[in-house]
Coordinates of C-alpha atoms and ligand atoms in Angstrom, one line a residue:
X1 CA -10.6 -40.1 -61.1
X2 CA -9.2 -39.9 -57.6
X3 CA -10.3 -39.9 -54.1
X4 CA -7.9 -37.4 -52.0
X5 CA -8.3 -37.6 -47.9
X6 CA -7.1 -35.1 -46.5
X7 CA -6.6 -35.2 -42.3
X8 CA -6.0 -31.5 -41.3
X9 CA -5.9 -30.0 -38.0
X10 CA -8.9 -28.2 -36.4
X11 CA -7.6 -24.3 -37.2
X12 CA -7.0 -25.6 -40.9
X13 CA -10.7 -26.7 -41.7
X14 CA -11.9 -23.1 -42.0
X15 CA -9.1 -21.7 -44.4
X16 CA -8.9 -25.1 -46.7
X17 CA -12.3 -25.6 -47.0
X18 CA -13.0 -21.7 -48.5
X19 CA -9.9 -22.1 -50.8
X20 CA -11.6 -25.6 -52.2
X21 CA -15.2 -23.6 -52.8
X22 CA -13.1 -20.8 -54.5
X23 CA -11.5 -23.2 -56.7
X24 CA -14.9 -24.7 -57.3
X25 CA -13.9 -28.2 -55.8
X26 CA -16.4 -29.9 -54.1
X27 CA -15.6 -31.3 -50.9
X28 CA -16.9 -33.4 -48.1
X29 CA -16.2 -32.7 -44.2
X30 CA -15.6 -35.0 -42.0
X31 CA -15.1 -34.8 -38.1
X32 CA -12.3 -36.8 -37.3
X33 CA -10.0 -37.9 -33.8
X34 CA -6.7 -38.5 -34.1
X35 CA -5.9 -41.9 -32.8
X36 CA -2.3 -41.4 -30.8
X37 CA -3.7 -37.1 -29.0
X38 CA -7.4 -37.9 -29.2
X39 CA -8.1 -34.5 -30.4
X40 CA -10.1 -33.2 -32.8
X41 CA -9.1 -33.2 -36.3
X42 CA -11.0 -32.7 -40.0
X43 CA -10.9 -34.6 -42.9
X44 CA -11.9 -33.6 -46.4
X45 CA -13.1 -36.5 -49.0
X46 CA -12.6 -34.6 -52.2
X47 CA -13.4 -36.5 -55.7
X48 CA -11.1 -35.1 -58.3
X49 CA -10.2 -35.7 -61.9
X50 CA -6.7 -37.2 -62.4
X51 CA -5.5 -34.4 -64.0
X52 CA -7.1 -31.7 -61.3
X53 CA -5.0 -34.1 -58.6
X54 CA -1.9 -31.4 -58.5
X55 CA -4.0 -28.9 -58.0
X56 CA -6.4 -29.7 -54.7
X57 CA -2.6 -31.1 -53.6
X58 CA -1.4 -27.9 -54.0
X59 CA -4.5 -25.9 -52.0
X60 CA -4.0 -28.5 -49.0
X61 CA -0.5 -27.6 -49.1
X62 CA -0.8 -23.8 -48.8
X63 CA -3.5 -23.9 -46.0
X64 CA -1.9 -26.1 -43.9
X65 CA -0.1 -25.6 -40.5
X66 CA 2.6 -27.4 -38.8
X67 CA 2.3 -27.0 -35.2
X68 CA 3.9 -28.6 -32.0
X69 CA 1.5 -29.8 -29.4
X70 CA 2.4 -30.4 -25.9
X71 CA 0.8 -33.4 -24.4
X72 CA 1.1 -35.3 -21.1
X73 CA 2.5 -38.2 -21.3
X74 CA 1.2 -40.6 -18.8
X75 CA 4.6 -42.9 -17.2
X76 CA 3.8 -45.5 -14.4
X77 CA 6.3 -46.1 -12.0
X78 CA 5.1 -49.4 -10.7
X79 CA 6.7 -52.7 -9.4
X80 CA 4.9 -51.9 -6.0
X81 CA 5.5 -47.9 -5.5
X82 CA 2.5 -47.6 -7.5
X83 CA 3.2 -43.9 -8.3
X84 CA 1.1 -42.4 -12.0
X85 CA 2.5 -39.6 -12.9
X86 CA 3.0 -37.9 -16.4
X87 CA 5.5 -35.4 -18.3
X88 CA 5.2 -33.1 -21.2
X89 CA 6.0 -34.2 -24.4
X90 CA 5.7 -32.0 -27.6
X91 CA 4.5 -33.2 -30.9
X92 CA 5.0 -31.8 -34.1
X93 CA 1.9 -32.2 -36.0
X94 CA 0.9 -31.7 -39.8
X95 CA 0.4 -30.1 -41.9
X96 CA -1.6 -32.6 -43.7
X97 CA -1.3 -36.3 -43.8
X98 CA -3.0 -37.1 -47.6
X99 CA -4.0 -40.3 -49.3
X100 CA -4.5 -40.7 -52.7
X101 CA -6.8 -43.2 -54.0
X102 CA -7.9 -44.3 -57.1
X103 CA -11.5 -44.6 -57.8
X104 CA -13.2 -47.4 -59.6
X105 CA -16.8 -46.0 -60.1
X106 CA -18.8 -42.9 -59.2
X107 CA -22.1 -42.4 -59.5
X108 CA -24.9 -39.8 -58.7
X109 CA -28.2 -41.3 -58.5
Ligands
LIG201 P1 -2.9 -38.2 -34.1 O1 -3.0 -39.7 -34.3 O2 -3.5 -37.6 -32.9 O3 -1.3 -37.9 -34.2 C1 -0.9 -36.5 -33.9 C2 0.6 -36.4 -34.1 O4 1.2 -37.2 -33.1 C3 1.1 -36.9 -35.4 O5 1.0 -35.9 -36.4 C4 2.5 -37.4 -35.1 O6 3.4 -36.3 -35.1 C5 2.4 -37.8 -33.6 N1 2.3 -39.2 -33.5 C6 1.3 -40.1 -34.0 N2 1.5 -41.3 -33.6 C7 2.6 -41.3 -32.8 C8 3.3 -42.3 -32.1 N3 3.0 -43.6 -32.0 N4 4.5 -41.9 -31.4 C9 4.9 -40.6 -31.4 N5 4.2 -39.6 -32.0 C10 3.1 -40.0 -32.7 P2 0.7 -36.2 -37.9 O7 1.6 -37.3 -38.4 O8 0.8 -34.9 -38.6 O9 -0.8 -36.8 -37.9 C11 -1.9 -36.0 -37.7 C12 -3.1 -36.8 -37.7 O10 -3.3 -37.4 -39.0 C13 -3.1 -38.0 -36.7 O11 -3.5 -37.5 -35.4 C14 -4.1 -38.9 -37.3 O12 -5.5 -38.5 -37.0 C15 -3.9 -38.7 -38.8 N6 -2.9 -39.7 -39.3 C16 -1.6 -39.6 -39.4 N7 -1.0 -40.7 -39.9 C17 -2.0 -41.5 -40.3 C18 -2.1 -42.7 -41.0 N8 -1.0 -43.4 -41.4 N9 -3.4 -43.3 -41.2 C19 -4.5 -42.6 -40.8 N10 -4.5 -41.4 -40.2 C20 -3.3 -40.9 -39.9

């Protein structure tokens, strides 16, 4: 058995998570932030037999985006002008960042 995480971006939950219920894969939800924009993203915990792996791969594939982002980038100009300013900077982002994990035990109690 395998654990798959799967970090999507916000306008991906909605699609992914109706293709996993019509596949009849069970997923968890998870709110998530992105560590380097700070902005909201989802992650799916999904429990999967080895050999049903391919397959929830595949879904996350298919409903996933890749999307630039324009941020501000914060630049100090310091050594005593002491000006903050920032400029845009775009970002591509996803479609999905996925970990595959293998699972030791898993219960329901
Ligand atoms: P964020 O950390 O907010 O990153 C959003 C996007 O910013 C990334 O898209 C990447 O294109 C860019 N980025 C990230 N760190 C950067 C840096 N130091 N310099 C320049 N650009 C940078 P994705 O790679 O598609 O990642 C989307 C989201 O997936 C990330 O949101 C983060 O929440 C998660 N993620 C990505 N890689 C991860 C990893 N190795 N471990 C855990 N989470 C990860």
């Amino acid at each position: 058995m395998k654990l798959v995480i799967a970090i999507v971006q916000d306008q991906d939950e909605a699609v992914l998570g109706n293709a996993f219920r019509e596949a009849n894969i069970s997923a968890t939800k998870l709110s998530s932030t992105g560590g380097f924009l700070k902005h909201g993203n989802t992650t799916f915990l999904v429990g999967v037999e080895d050999d049903n792996v391919d397959n929830v791969l595949d879904i996350i594939r298919d409903c996933s985006e890749q999307r630039d982002q324009v941020v501000a980038y914060p630049a100090n100009l310091d050594m005593n002008l002491d000006v903050a300013t920032s400029f845009p900077m775009k970002v591509e982002v996803g479609g999905a960042i996925v970990f595959v994990l293998p699972i030791d035990s898993f219960y329901r109690f």
